[in-house]
Tab-separated table of C-alpha atoms in Angstrom:
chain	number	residue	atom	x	y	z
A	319	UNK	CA	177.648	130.002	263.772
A	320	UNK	CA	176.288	127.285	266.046
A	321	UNK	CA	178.583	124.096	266.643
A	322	UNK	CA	177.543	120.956	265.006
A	323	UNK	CA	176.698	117.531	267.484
A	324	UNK	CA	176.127	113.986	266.326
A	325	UNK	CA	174.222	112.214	269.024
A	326	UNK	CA	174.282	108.373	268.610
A	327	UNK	CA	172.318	106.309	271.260
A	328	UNK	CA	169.481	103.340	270.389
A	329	UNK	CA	167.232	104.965	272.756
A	330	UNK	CA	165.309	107.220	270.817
A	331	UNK	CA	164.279	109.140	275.036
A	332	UNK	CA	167.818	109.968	275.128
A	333	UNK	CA	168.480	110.990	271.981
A	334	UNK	CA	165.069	113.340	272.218
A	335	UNK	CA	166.500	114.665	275.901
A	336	UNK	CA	169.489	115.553	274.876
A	337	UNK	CA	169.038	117.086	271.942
A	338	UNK	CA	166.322	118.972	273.306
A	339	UNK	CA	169.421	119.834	275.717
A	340	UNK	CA	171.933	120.998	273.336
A	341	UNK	CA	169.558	122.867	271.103
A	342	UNK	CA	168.109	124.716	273.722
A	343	UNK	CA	171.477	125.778	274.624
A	344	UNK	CA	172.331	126.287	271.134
A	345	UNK	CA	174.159	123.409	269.251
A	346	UNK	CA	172.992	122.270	265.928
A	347	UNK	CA	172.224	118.477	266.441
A	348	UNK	CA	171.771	115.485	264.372
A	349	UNK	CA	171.121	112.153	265.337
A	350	UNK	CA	171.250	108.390	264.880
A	351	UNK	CA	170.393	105.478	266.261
A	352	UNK	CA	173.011	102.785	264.734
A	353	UNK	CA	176.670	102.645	264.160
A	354	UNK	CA	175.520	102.509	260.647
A	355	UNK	CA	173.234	105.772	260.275
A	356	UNK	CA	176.266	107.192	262.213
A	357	UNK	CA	178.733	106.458	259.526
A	358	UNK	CA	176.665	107.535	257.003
A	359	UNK	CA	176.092	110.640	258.479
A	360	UNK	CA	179.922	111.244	259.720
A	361	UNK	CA	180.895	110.657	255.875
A	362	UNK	CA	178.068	113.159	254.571
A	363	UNK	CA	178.254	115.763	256.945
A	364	UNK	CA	181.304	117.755	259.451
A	365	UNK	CA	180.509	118.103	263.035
A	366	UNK	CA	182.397	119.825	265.239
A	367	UNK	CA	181.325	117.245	268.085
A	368	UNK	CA	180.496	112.873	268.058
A	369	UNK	CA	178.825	111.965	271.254
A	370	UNK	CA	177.878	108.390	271.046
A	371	UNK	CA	176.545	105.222	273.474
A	372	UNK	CA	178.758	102.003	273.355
A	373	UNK	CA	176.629	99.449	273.763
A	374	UNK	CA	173.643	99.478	270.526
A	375	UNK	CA	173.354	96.724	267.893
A	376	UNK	CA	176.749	95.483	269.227
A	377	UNK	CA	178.877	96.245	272.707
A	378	UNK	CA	181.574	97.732	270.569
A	379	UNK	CA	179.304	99.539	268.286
A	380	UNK	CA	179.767	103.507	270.038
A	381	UNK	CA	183.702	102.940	269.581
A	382	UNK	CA	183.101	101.918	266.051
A	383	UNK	CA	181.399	105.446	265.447
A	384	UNK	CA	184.722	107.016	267.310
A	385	UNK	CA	186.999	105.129	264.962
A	386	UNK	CA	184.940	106.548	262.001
A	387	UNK	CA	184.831	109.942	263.668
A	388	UNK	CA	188.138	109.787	264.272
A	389	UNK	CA	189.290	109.256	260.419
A	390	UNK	CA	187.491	112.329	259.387
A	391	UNK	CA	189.582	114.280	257.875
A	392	UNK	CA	187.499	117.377	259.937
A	393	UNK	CA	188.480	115.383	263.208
A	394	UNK	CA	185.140	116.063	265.410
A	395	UNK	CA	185.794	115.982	269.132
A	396	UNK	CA	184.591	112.971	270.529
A	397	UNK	CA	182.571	111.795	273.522
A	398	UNK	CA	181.181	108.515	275.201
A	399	UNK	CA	177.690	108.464	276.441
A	400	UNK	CA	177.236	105.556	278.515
A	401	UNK	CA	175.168	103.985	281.608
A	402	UNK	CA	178.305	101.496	281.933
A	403	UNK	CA	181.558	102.745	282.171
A	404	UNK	CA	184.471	100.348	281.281
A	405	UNK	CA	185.851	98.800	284.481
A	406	UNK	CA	188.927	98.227	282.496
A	407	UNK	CA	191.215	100.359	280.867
A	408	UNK	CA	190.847	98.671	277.031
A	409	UNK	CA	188.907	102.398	276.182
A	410	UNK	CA	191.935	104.132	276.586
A	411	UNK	CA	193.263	102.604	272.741
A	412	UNK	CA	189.978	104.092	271.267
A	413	UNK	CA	189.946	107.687	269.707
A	414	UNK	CA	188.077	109.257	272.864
A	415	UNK	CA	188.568	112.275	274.609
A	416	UNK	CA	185.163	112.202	277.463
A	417	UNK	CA	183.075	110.190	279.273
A	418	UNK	CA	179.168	111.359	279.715
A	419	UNK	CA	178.218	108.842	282.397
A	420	UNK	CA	174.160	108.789	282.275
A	421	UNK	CA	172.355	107.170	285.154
A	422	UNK	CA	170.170	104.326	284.613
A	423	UNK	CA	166.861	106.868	285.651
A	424	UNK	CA	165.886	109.094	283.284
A	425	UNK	CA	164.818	112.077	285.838
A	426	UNK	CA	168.496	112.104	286.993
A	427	UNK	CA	170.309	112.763	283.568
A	428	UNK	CA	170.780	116.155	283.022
A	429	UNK	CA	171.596	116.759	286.350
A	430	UNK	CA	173.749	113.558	287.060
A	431	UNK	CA	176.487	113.444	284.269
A	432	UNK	CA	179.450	113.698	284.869
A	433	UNK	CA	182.663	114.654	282.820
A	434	UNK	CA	185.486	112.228	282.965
């Protein structure tokens, strides 16, 4: 049975990459590209996995998703996906477990993250 992903991220090139990605290597993935659509989904459907971006329609929107995630009763793993890591330590409160860190050019990503 394949493991389930929800990929958040506004950028609709990310979320195409890296689902591209994870299918290729065998994850079912869904996506969205709000807090919002996230929810929706989260409540509708279990995933075994939540990797989201902070920063969308708000710069707390990605640890919305976690909190929402995070009160699944399925509790999905969760991940960050972010260009700007916190330079203080305020994520450590939020329900995360890893840090993707994407660079800011697109023909370094899949090469370039790294696992925090």
């Amino acid at each position: 049975m394949k493991r389930r992903v929800l990929l958040v991220d506004d950028d609709a090139t990310v979320l195409l990459t890296l689902k591209a990605v994870l299918e290729l290597n065998r994850f079912e993935v869904d996506s969205a590209t709000s807090a919002a659509e996230a929810r929706h989904k989260l409540q509708s459907h279990e995933y075994d996995i939540v990797i989201t971006d902070v920063r969308m329609e708000t710069e707390d929107a990605g640890f919305e998703v976690l909190r929402i995630a995070h009160a699944q009763r399925y509790h999905p793993a969760t991940a960050i996906l972010t260009a700007y890591p916190p330079q203080d330590e305020r994520w450590r409160q939020e329900p995360v477990e890893s840090f993707l860190v994407k660079r800011l050019r697109p023909e370094n990503w899949c090469s370039s993250w790294r696992l925090y």
